[in-house]
mmCIF file of C-alpha atoms in Angstrom:
data_model
loop_
_atom_site.group_PDB
_atom_site.id
_atom_site.type_symbol
_atom_site.label_atom_id
_atom_site.label_comp_id
_atom_site.label_asym_id
_atom_site.label_seq_id
_atom_site.Cartn_x
_atom_site.Cartn_y
_atom_site.Cartn_z
ATOM 1 C CA MET A 1 -4.834 -89.882 72.371
ATOM 2 C CA ALA A 2 -6.406 -86.906 71.335
ATOM 3 C CA LYS A 3 -6.531 -85.871 67.587
ATOM 4 C CA VAL A 4 -5.672 -82.575 66.736
ATOM 5 C CA LYS A 5 -7.761 -81.092 63.945
ATOM 6 C CA LEU A 6 -5.786 -78.006 61.958
ATOM 7 C CA SER A 7 -7.767 -75.513 60.406
ATOM 8 C CA LYS A 8 -7.641 -75.236 56.659
ATOM 9 C CA ALA A 9 -5.664 -71.819 56.899
ATOM 10 C CA LYS A 10 -3.051 -73.715 59.021
ATOM 11 C CA THR A 11 -3.008 -76.703 56.546
ATOM 12 C CA ALA A 12 -2.351 -74.331 53.649
ATOM 13 C CA ILE A 13 0.322 -72.462 55.381
ATOM 14 C CA ILE A 14 2.136 -75.890 56.479
ATOM 15 C CA ILE A 15 1.957 -76.736 52.824
ATOM 16 C CA ILE A 16 3.179 -73.707 51.052
ATOM 17 C CA ALA A 17 6.138 -73.909 53.657
ATOM 18 C CA ALA A 18 7.091 -77.158 53.076
ATOM 19 C CA ILE A 19 6.765 -76.721 49.175
ATOM 20 C CA VAL A 20 9.198 -73.415 49.562
ATOM 21 C CA PHE A 21 11.680 -75.437 51.972
ATOM 22 C CA ALA A 22 11.567 -77.982 49.375
ATOM 23 C CA LEU A 23 12.354 -75.326 46.553
ATOM 24 C CA LEU A 24 15.201 -73.958 48.325
ATOM 25 C CA VAL A 25 16.867 -77.355 49.371
ATOM 26 C CA ALA A 26 16.674 -78.129 45.586
ATOM 27 C CA GLY A 27 18.247 -75.088 44.558
ATOM 28 C CA GLY A 28 21.084 -75.223 46.864
ATOM 29 C CA ILE A 29 21.915 -78.786 45.625
ATOM 30 C CA TYR A 30 21.600 -77.307 42.158
ATOM 31 C CA CYS A 31 24.247 -74.917 42.922
ATOM 32 C CA VAL A 32 26.369 -77.053 44.854
ATOM 33 C CA ALA A 33 26.294 -79.445 41.941
ATOM 34 C CA THR A 34 27.115 -76.967 39.303
ATOM 35 C CA ASP A 35 29.715 -74.997 41.438
ATOM 36 C CA GLN A 36 27.612 -71.587 41.071
ATOM 37 C CA SER A 37 26.340 -68.935 43.206
ATOM 38 C CA PRO A 38 22.674 -68.997 43.639
ATOM 39 C CA ALA A 39 22.762 -65.265 41.804
ATOM 40 C CA THR A 40 24.414 -66.862 38.970
ATOM 41 C CA ALA A 41 22.215 -69.721 38.691
ATOM 42 C CA ILE A 42 18.930 -67.389 38.660
ATOM 43 C CA GLU A 43 20.566 -65.161 35.985
ATOM 44 C CA ALA A 44 21.406 -68.331 33.905
ATOM 45 C CA ALA A 45 17.958 -69.327 34.169
ATOM 46 C CA THR A 46 16.437 -66.138 33.019
ATOM 47 C CA ALA A 47 19.202 -65.649 30.244
ATOM 48 C CA HIS A 48 17.607 -66.305 26.827
ATOM 49 C CA GLN A 49 19.479 -67.141 23.311
ATOM 50 C CA ASP A 50 16.559 -64.823 21.549
ATOM 51 C CA LYS A 51 18.356 -61.771 23.506
ATOM 52 C CA LEU A 52 21.348 -62.415 21.656
ATOM 53 C CA VAL A 53 20.263 -62.509 18.142
ATOM 54 C CA GLY A 54 21.296 -59.407 16.322
ATOM 55 C CA LYS A 55 23.834 -57.218 15.396
ATOM 56 C CA TRP A 56 26.506 -56.030 18.206
ATOM 57 C CA GLN A 57 29.220 -53.481 17.755
ATOM 58 C CA SER A 58 31.988 -53.181 20.159
ATOM 59 C CA GLN A 59 31.650 -50.038 22.607
ATOM 60 C CA LYS A 60 35.365 -49.884 22.964
ATOM 61 C CA SER A 61 36.423 -50.257 19.465
ATOM 62 C CA PRO A 62 33.645 -49.076 17.028
ATOM 63 C CA GLY A 63 34.050 -50.388 13.552
ATOM 64 C CA LEU A 64 36.984 -52.942 14.580
ATOM 65 C CA SER A 65 35.358 -55.620 16.251
ATOM 66 C CA ALA A 66 31.802 -56.946 16.216
ATOM 67 C CA TYR A 67 29.425 -59.909 16.255
ATOM 68 C CA VAL A 68 26.322 -61.010 14.363
ATOM 69 C CA PHE A 69 24.417 -63.794 15.903
ATOM 70 C CA TYR A 70 21.142 -65.383 14.037
ATOM 71 C CA ASP A 71 18.347 -67.594 15.388
ATOM 72 C CA ASP A 72 19.830 -70.710 13.578
ATOM 73 C CA GLY A 73 22.726 -70.862 15.831
ATOM 74 C CA THR A 74 25.415 -69.616 13.507
ATOM 75 C CA TYR A 75 27.368 -66.511 13.891
ATOM 76 C CA ASP A 76 29.710 -63.912 12.366
ATOM 77 C CA SER A 77 32.581 -62.409 13.880
ATOM 78 C CA TYR A 78 34.177 -59.332 12.361
ATOM 79 C CA LEU A 79 37.641 -57.977 12.890
ATOM 80 C CA SER A 80 37.799 -54.967 10.657
ATOM 81 C CA THR A 81 36.332 -56.137 7.567
ATOM 82 C CA VAL A 82 37.657 -59.454 8.143
ATOM 83 C CA ASN A 83 34.545 -62.070 8.713
ATOM 84 C CA PHE A 84 34.813 -65.294 10.556
ATOM 85 C CA SER A 85 31.599 -67.703 10.415
ATOM 86 C CA GLY A 86 30.741 -70.403 13.075
ATOM 87 C CA GLU A 87 28.353 -72.107 15.280
ATOM 88 C CA TYR A 88 27.252 -70.889 18.792
ATOM 89 C CA THR A 89 25.592 -72.629 21.493
ATOM 90 C CA VAL A 90 24.008 -71.178 24.790
ATOM 91 C CA LYS A 91 23.685 -72.906 27.789
ATOM 92 C CA GLY A 92 22.559 -70.778 30.683
ATOM 93 C CA ASN A 93 24.360 -67.587 30.705
ATOM 94 C CA LYS A 94 27.379 -69.103 28.794
ATOM 95 C CA ILE A 95 27.864 -68.977 25.251
ATOM 96 C CA THR A 96 30.507 -71.299 23.312
ATOM 97 C CA LEU A 97 31.620 -70.002 19.769
ATOM 98 C CA THR A 98 32.832 -72.864 17.395
ATOM 99 C CA ASN A 99 34.931 -72.728 14.514
ATOM 100 C CA PRO A 100 33.651 -75.352 12.450
ATOM 101 C CA ASN A 101 36.969 -75.200 10.003
ATOM 102 C CA THR A 102 39.192 -76.000 12.874
ATOM 103 C CA ASN A 103 36.657 -76.854 15.694
ATOM 104 C CA ALA A 104 38.274 -74.419 18.066
ATOM 105 C CA GLN A 105 36.054 -72.970 20.895
ATOM 106 C CA VAL A 106 35.717 -70.121 22.914
ATOM 107 C CA VAL A 107 33.667 -69.504 25.852
ATOM 108 C CA TYR A 108 32.051 -66.329 27.066
ATOM 109 C CA LYS A 109 29.777 -65.556 29.997
ATOM 110 C CA TYR A 110 27.216 -63.442 28.693
ATOM 111 C CA LYS A 111 24.605 -60.606 29.642
ATOM 112 C CA VAL A 112 22.118 -58.571 27.790
ATOM 113 C CA LYS A 113 20.751 -55.637 29.542
ATOM 114 C CA GLY A 114 18.568 -53.384 27.094
ATOM 115 C CA LYS A 115 20.566 -52.746 24.081
ATOM 116 C CA VAL A 116 24.168 -53.664 25.408
ATOM 117 C CA LEU A 117 25.427 -57.230 25.539
ATOM 118 C CA LYS A 118 28.606 -58.020 27.630
ATOM 119 C CA LEU A 119 30.786 -60.777 26.875
ATOM 120 C CA THR A 120 33.365 -62.043 29.527
ATOM 121 C CA LEU A 121 35.998 -64.377 28.408
ATOM 122 C CA MET A 122 36.114 -67.712 30.227
ATOM 123 C CA GLU A 123 39.746 -69.007 30.537
ATOM 124 C CA ASP A 124 40.268 -72.222 32.574
ATOM 125 C CA ASP A 125 36.700 -71.549 34.204
ATOM 126 C CA LYS A 126 37.818 -68.171 35.354
ATOM 127 C CA GLU A 127 36.714 -65.059 34.216
ATOM 128 C CA ALA A 128 38.848 -62.805 32.034
ATOM 129 C CA GLU A 129 38.313 -59.577 29.992
ATOM 130 C CA THR A 130 35.012 -58.451 29.728
ATOM 131 C CA ASN A 131 33.999 -56.321 26.443
ATOM 132 C CA ALA A 132 30.650 -54.899 25.960
ATOM 133 C CA TYR A 133 28.934 -54.608 22.517
ATOM 134 C CA ASP A 134 25.773 -51.967 21.487
ATOM 135 C CA SER A 135 22.883 -53.434 19.592
ATOM 136 C CA VAL A 136 22.876 -51.797 16.181
ATOM 137 C CA ASP A 137 20.881 -51.974 13.085
ATOM 138 C CA GLU A 138 23.620 -51.591 10.616
ATOM 139 C CA LEU A 139 27.730 -52.266 11.280
ATOM 140 C CA GLN A 140 29.899 -49.670 10.644
ATOM 141 C CA MET A 141 33.080 -51.622 10.022
ATOM 142 C CA LYS A 142 36.299 -49.672 8.926
ATOM 143 C CA THR A 143 38.890 -51.033 7.078
ATOM 144 C CA LEU A 144 42.625 -51.372 8.638
ATOM 145 C CA ALA A 145 43.836 -48.121 6.588
ATOM 146 C CA ASP A 146 40.594 -46.104 8.026
ATOM 147 C CA LEU A 147 41.819 -47.532 11.491
ATOM 148 C CA ILE A 148 45.245 -46.438 11.097
ATOM 149 C CA GLY A 149 44.397 -43.129 9.552
ATOM 150 C CA ASP A 150 41.846 -42.554 12.646
ATOM 151 C CA SER A 151 44.887 -43.713 15.110
ATOM 152 C CA ILE A 152 47.174 -41.217 13.082
ATOM 153 C CA LYS A 153 44.797 -38.157 13.397
ATOM 154 C CA ASP A 154 44.338 -38.936 17.476
ATOM 155 C CA ASN A 155 48.015 -38.790 17.727
ATOM 156 C CA ASN A 156 48.386 -35.503 15.854
ATOM 157 C CA THR A 157 45.420 -34.034 18.012
ATOM 158 C CA THR A 158 46.961 -35.386 20.963
ATOM 159 C CA THR A 159 50.298 -33.886 20.193
ATOM 160 C CA GLN A 160 49.064 -30.248 18.892
ATOM 161 C CA GLU A 161 46.837 -29.848 22.563
ATOM 162 C CA GLN A 162 50.186 -30.391 24.708
#
């Protein structure tokens, strides 16, 4: 039987191809085991908790809703001028907010792109409402009286325009 001698270049190509194949198979197994798409798995692997740390004010309702995430795993949630504190954990691209007083938990899928945080509420492992928050240096929260006053002004302006 004749021995076939492979060149160093062919040997290197075979080794690289075998490594790539092994990584693809392992990635596929991981995606099946965790029930997520490859795109979600890549996004989760590149999500970093440190991107969350900071002050975030609602794009849709500035002054009404905001979050502050701290690097020690705690957070403050604001609804108008009312503050709720708790702890958060990050696993991949999901963040779990826990109220230590009630042990109630809320799970969001999160994504930080530039200075925008998107939180998508997860209900029964399905995506629900998505809210966007802007990174801010200072929160500009409004009192309920301010919010009601703004609403009345908006209604008066709309009525006058008609």
